[in-house]
mmCIF file with all atom_site columns, C-alpha atoms in Angstrom:
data_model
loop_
_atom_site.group_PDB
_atom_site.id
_atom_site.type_symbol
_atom_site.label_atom_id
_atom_site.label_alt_id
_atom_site.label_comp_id
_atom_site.label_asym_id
_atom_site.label_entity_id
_atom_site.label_seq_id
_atom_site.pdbx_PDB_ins_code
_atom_site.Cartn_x
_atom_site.Cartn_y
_atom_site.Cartn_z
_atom_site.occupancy
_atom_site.B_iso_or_equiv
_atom_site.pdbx_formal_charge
_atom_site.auth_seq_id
_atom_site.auth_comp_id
_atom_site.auth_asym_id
_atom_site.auth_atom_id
_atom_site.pdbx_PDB_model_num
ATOM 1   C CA . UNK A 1 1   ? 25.904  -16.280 14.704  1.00 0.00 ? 1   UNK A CA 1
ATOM 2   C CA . UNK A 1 2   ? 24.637  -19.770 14.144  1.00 0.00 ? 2   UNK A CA 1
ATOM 3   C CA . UNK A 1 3   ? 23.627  -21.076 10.727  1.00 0.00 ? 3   UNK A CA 1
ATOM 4   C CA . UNK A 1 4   ? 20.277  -21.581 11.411  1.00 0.00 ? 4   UNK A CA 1
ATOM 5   C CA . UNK A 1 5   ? 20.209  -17.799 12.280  1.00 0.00 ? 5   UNK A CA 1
ATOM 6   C CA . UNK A 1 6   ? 21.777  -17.132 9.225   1.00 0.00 ? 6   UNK A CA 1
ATOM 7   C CA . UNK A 1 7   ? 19.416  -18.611 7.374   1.00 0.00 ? 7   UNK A CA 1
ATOM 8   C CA . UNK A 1 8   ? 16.302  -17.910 8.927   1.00 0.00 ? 8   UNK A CA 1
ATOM 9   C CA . UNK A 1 9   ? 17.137  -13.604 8.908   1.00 0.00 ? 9   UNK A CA 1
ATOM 10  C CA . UNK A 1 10  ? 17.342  -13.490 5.464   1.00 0.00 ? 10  UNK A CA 1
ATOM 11  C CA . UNK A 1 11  ? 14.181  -15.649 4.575   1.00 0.00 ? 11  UNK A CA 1
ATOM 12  C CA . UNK A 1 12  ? 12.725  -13.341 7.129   1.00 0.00 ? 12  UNK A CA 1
ATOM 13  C CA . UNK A 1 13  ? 13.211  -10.396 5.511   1.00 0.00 ? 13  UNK A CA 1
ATOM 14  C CA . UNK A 1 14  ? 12.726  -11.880 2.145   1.00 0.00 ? 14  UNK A CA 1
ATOM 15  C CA . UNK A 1 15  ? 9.626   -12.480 3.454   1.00 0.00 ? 15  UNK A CA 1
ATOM 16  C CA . UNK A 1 16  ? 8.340   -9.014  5.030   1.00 0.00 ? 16  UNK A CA 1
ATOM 17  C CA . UNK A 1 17  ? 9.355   -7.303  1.299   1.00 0.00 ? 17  UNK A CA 1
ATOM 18  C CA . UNK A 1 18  ? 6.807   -9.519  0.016   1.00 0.00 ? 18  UNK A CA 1
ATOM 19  C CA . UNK A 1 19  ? 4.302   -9.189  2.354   1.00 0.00 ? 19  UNK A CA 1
ATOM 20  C CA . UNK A 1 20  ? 5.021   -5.023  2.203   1.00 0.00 ? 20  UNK A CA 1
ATOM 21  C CA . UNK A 1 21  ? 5.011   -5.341  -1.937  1.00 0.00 ? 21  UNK A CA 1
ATOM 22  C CA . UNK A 1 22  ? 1.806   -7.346  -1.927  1.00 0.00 ? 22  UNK A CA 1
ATOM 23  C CA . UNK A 1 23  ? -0.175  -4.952  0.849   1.00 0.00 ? 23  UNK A CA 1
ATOM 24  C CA . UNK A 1 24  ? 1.266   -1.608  -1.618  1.00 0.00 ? 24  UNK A CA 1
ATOM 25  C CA . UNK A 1 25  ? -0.696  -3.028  -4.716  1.00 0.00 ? 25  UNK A CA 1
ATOM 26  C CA . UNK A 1 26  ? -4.101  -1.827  -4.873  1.00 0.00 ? 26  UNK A CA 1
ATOM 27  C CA . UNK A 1 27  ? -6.684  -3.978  -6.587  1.00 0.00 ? 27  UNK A CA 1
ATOM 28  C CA . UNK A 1 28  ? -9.385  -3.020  -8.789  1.00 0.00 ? 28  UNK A CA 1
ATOM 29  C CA . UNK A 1 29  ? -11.518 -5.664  -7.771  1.00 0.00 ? 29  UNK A CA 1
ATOM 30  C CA . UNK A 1 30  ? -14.912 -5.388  -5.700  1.00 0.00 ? 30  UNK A CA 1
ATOM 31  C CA . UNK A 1 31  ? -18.540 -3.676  -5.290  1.00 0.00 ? 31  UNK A CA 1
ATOM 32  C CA . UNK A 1 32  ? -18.523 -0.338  -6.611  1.00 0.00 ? 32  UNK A CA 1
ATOM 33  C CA . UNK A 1 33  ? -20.902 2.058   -6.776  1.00 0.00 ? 33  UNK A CA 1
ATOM 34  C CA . UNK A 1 34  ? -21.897 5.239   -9.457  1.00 0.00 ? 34  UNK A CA 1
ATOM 35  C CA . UNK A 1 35  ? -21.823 8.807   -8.575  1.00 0.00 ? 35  UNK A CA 1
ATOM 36  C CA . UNK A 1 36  ? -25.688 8.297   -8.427  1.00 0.00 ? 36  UNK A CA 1
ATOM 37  C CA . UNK A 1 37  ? -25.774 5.859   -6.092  1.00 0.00 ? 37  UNK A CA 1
ATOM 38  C CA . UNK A 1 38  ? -28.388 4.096   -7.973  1.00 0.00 ? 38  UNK A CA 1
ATOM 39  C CA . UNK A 1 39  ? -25.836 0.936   -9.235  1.00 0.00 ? 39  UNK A CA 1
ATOM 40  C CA . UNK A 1 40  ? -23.868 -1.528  -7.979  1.00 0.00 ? 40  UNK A CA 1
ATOM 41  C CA . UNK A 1 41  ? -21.246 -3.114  -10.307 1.00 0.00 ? 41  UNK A CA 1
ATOM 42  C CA . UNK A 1 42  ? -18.869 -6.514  -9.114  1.00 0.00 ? 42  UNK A CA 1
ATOM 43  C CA . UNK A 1 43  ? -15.498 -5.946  -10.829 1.00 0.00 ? 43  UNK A CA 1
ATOM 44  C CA . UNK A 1 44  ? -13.590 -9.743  -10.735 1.00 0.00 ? 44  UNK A CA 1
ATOM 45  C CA . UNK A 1 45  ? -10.677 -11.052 -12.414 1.00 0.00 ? 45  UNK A CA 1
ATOM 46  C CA . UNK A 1 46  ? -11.823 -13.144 -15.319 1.00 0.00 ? 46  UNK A CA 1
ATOM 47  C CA . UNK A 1 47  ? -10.111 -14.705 -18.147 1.00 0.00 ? 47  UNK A CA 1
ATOM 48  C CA . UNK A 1 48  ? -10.518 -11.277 -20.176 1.00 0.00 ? 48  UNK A CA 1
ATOM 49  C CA . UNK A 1 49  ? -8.864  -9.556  -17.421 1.00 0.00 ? 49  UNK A CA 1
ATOM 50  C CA . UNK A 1 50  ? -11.491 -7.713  -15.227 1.00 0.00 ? 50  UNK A CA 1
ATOM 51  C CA . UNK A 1 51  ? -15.337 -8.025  -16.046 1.00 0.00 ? 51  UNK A CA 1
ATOM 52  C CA . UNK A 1 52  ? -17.664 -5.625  -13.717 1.00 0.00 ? 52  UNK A CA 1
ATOM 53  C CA . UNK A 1 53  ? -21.423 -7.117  -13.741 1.00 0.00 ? 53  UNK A CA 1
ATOM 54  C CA . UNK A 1 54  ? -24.169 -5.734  -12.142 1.00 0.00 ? 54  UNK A CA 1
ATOM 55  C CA . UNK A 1 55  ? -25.587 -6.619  -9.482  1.00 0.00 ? 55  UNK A CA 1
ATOM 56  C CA . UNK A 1 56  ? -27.862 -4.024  -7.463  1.00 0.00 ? 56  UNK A CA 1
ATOM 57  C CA . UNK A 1 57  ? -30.199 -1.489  -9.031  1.00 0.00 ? 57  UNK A CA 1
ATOM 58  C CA . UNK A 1 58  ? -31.624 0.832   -6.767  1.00 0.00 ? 58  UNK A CA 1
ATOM 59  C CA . UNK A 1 59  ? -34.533 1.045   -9.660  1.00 0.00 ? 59  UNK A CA 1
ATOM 60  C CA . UNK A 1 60  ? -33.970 -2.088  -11.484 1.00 0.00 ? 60  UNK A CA 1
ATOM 61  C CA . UNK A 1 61  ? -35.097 -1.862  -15.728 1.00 0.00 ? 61  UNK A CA 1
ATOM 62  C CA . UNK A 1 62  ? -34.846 -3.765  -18.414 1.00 0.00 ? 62  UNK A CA 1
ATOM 63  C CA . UNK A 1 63  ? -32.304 -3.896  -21.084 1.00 0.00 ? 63  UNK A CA 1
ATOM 64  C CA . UNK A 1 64  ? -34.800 -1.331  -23.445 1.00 0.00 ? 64  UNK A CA 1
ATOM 65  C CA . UNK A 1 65  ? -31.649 0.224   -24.913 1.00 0.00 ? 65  UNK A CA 1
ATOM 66  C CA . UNK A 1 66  ? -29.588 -2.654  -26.452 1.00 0.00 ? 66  UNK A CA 1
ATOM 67  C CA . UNK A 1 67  ? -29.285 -2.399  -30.156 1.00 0.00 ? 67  UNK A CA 1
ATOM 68  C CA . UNK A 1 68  ? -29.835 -5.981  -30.405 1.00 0.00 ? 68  UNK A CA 1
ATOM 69  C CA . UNK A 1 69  ? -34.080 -5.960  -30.006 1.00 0.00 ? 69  UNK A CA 1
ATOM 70  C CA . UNK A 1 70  ? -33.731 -9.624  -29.095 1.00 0.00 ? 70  UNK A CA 1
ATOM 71  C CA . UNK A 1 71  ? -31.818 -8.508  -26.021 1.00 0.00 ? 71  UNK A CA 1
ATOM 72  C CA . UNK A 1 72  ? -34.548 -5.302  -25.104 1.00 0.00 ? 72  UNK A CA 1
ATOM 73  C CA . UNK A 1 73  ? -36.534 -7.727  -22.452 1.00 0.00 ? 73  UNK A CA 1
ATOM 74  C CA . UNK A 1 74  ? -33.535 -9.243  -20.493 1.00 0.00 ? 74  UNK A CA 1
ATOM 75  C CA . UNK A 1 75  ? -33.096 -7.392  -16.755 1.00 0.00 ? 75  UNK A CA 1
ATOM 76  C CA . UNK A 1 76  ? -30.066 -5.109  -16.311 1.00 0.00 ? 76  UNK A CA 1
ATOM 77  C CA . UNK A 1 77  ? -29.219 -6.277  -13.195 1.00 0.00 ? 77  UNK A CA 1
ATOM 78  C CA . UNK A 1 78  ? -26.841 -9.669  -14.148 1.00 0.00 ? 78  UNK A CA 1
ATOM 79  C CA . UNK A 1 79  ? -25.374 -8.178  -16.859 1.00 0.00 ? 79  UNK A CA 1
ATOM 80  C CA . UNK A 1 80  ? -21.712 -7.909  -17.928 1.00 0.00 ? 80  UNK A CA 1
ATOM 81  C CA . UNK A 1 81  ? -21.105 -4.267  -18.271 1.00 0.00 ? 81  UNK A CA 1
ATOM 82  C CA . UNK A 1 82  ? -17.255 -4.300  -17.971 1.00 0.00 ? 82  UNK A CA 1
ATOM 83  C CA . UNK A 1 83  ? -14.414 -5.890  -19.390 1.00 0.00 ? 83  UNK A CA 1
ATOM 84  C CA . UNK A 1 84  ? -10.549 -4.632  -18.680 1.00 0.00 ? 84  UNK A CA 1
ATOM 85  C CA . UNK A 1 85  ? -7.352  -5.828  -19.486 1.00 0.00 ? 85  UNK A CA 1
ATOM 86  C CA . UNK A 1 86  ? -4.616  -4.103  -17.641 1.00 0.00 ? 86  UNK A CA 1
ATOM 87  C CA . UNK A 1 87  ? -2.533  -1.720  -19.086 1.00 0.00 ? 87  UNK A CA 1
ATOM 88  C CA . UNK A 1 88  ? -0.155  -0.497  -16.021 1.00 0.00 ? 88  UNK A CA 1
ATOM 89  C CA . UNK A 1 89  ? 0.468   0.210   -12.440 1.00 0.00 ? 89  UNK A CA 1
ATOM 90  C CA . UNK A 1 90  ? -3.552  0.503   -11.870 1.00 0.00 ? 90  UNK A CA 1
ATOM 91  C CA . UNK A 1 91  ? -4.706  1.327   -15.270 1.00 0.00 ? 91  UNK A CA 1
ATOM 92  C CA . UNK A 1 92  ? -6.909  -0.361  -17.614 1.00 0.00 ? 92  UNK A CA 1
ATOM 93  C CA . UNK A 1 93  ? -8.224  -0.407  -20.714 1.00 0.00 ? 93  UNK A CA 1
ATOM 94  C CA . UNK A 1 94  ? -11.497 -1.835  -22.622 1.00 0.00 ? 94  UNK A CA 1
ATOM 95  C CA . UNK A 1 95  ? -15.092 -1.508  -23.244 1.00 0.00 ? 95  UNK A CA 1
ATOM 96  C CA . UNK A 1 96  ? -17.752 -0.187  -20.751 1.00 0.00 ? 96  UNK A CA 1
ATOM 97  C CA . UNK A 1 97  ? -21.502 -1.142  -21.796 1.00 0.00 ? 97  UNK A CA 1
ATOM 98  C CA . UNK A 1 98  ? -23.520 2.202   -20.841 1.00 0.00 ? 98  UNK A CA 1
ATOM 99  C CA . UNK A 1 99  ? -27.280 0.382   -19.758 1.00 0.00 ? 99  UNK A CA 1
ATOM 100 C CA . UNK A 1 100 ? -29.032 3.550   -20.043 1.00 0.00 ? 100 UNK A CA 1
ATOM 101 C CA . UNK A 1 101 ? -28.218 4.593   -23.845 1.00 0.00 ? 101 UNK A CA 1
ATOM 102 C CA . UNK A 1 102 ? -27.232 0.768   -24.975 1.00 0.00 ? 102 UNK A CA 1
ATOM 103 C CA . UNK A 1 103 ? -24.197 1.816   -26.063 1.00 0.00 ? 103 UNK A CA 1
ATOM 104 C CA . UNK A 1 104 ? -20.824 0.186   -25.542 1.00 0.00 ? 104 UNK A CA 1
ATOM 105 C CA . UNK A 1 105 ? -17.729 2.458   -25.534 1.00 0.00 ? 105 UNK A CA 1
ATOM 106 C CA . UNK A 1 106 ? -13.974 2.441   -25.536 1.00 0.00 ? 106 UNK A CA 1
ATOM 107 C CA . UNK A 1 107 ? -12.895 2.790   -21.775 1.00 0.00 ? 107 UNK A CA 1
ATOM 108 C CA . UNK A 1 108 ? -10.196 3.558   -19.228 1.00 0.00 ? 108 UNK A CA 1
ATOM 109 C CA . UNK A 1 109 ? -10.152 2.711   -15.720 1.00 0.00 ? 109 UNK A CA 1
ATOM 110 C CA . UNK A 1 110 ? -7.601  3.688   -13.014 1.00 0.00 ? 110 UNK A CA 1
ATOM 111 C CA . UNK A 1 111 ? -7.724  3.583   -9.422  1.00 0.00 ? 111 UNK A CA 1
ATOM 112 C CA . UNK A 1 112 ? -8.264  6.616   -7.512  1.00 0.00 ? 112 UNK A CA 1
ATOM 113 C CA . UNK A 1 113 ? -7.010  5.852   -3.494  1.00 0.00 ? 113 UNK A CA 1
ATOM 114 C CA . UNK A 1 114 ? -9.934  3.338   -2.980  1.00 0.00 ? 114 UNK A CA 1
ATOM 115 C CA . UNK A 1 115 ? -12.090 4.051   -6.093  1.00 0.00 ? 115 UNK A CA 1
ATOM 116 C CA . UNK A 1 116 ? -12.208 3.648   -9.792  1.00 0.00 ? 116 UNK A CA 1
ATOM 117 C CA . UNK A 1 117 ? -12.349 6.538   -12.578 1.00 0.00 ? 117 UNK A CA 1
ATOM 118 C CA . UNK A 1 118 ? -14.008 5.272   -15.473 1.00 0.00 ? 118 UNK A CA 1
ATOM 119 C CA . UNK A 1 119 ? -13.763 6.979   -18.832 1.00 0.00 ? 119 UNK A CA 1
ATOM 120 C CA . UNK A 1 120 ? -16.207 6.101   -21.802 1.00 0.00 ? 120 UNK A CA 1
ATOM 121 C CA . UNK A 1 121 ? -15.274 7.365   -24.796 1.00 0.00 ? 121 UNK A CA 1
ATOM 122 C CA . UNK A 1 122 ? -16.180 7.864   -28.815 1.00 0.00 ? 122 UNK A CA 1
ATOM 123 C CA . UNK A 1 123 ? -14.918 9.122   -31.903 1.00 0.00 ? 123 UNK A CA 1
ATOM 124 C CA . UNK A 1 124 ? -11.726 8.129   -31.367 1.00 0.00 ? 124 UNK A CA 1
ATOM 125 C CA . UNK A 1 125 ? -11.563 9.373   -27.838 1.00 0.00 ? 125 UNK A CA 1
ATOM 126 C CA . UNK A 1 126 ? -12.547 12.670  -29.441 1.00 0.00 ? 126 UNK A CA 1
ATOM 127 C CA . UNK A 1 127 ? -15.376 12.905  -26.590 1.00 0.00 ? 127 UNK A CA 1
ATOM 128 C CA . UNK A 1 128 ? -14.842 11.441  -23.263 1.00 0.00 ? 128 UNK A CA 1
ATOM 129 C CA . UNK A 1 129 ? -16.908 11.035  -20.184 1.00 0.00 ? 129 UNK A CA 1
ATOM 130 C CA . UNK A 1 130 ? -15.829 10.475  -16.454 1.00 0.00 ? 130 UNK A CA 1
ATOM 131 C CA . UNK A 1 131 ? -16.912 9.134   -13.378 1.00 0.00 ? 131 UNK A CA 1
ATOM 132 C CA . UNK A 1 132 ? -16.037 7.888   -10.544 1.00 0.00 ? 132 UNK A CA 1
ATOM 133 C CA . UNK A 1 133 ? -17.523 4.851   -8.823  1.00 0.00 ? 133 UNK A CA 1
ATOM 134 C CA . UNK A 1 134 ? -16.802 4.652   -5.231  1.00 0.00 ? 134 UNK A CA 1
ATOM 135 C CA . UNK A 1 135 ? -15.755 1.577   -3.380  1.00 0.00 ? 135 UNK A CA 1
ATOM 136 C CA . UNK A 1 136 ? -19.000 -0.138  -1.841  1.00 0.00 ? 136 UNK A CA 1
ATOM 137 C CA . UNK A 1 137 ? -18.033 -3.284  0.208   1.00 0.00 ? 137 UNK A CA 1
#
C-alpha cells in the first residue's frame, strides 16, 4: 500500500466517526409548538445557553399577567420565555416564563425523539407540570 493510501484511509475514517457522532446528537434548537397548538416558541443557542422566544400566537394578547404592571401592555408574541443551560446528554435546566399566569418557574427540558418535554415547577419541585411541545419547522 502506498503512503498516500495510508494516510488518506485513516483521515477517512477519522472523518466518517465525526460526521456519524455529529448526525447522532440531537439538538434542542428550533420552532416548537404547545400541546394546544395555539404557540410557537424559537429555541436558539444564546450566551445563557438556550433562550426560546415567541414568535406566533394563534390568538396573540398582551402581557396582562406579568407581576411587573409596567410590563402588563407589552405583546406576548417577542418575548423571551425560555432560558436553558444544559445539564446532559439532551437535558436542560432553567426557568420557563408561563405568559398566561405571569409566572416564571424552575424548569427541565429534555428531548423526546424530535420534541421537547418541558417541566415547570414550584415549591421546590414539590408540584410539577409537563408538556410536550412538538417540533414545528
Amino acid at each position: 500500500m502506498s503512503i498516500s493510501k495510508k494516510l488518506i484511509l485513516p483521515v477517512a475514517f477519522a472523518g466518517i466517526l465525526t460526521v456519524s457522532a455529529g448526525a447522532q446528537t440531537r439538538d434542542i434548537t428550533g420552532t416548537f409548538v404547545n400541546e394546544s397548538g395555539g404557540t410557537k416558541v424559537r429555541l436558539v443557542n444564546c450566551d445563557a445557553g438556550v433562550c426560546g422566544t415567541v414568535i406566533w400566537m394563534r390568538n396573540p394578547v398582551k402581557d396582562v399577567k406579568n407581576p411587573d404592571t409596567s410590563k402588563r401592555d407589552r405583546p406576548v408574541v417577542g418575548l423571551q420565555a425560555v432560558t436553558l443551560k444544559p445539564t446532559g446528554s439532551g437535558t436542560y435546566a432553567g426557568s420557563l416564563y408561563d405568559t398566561e399566569s405571569g409566572k416564571t418557574y424552575s424548569g427541565k427540558a429534555k428531548l423526546a425523539g424530535d420534541d421537547v418535554e418541558l417541566s415547570g415547577c414550584v415549591l421546590g419541585g414539590l408540584i410539577c407540570k409537563t408538556s410536550v411541545w412538538k417540533r414545528s419547522e
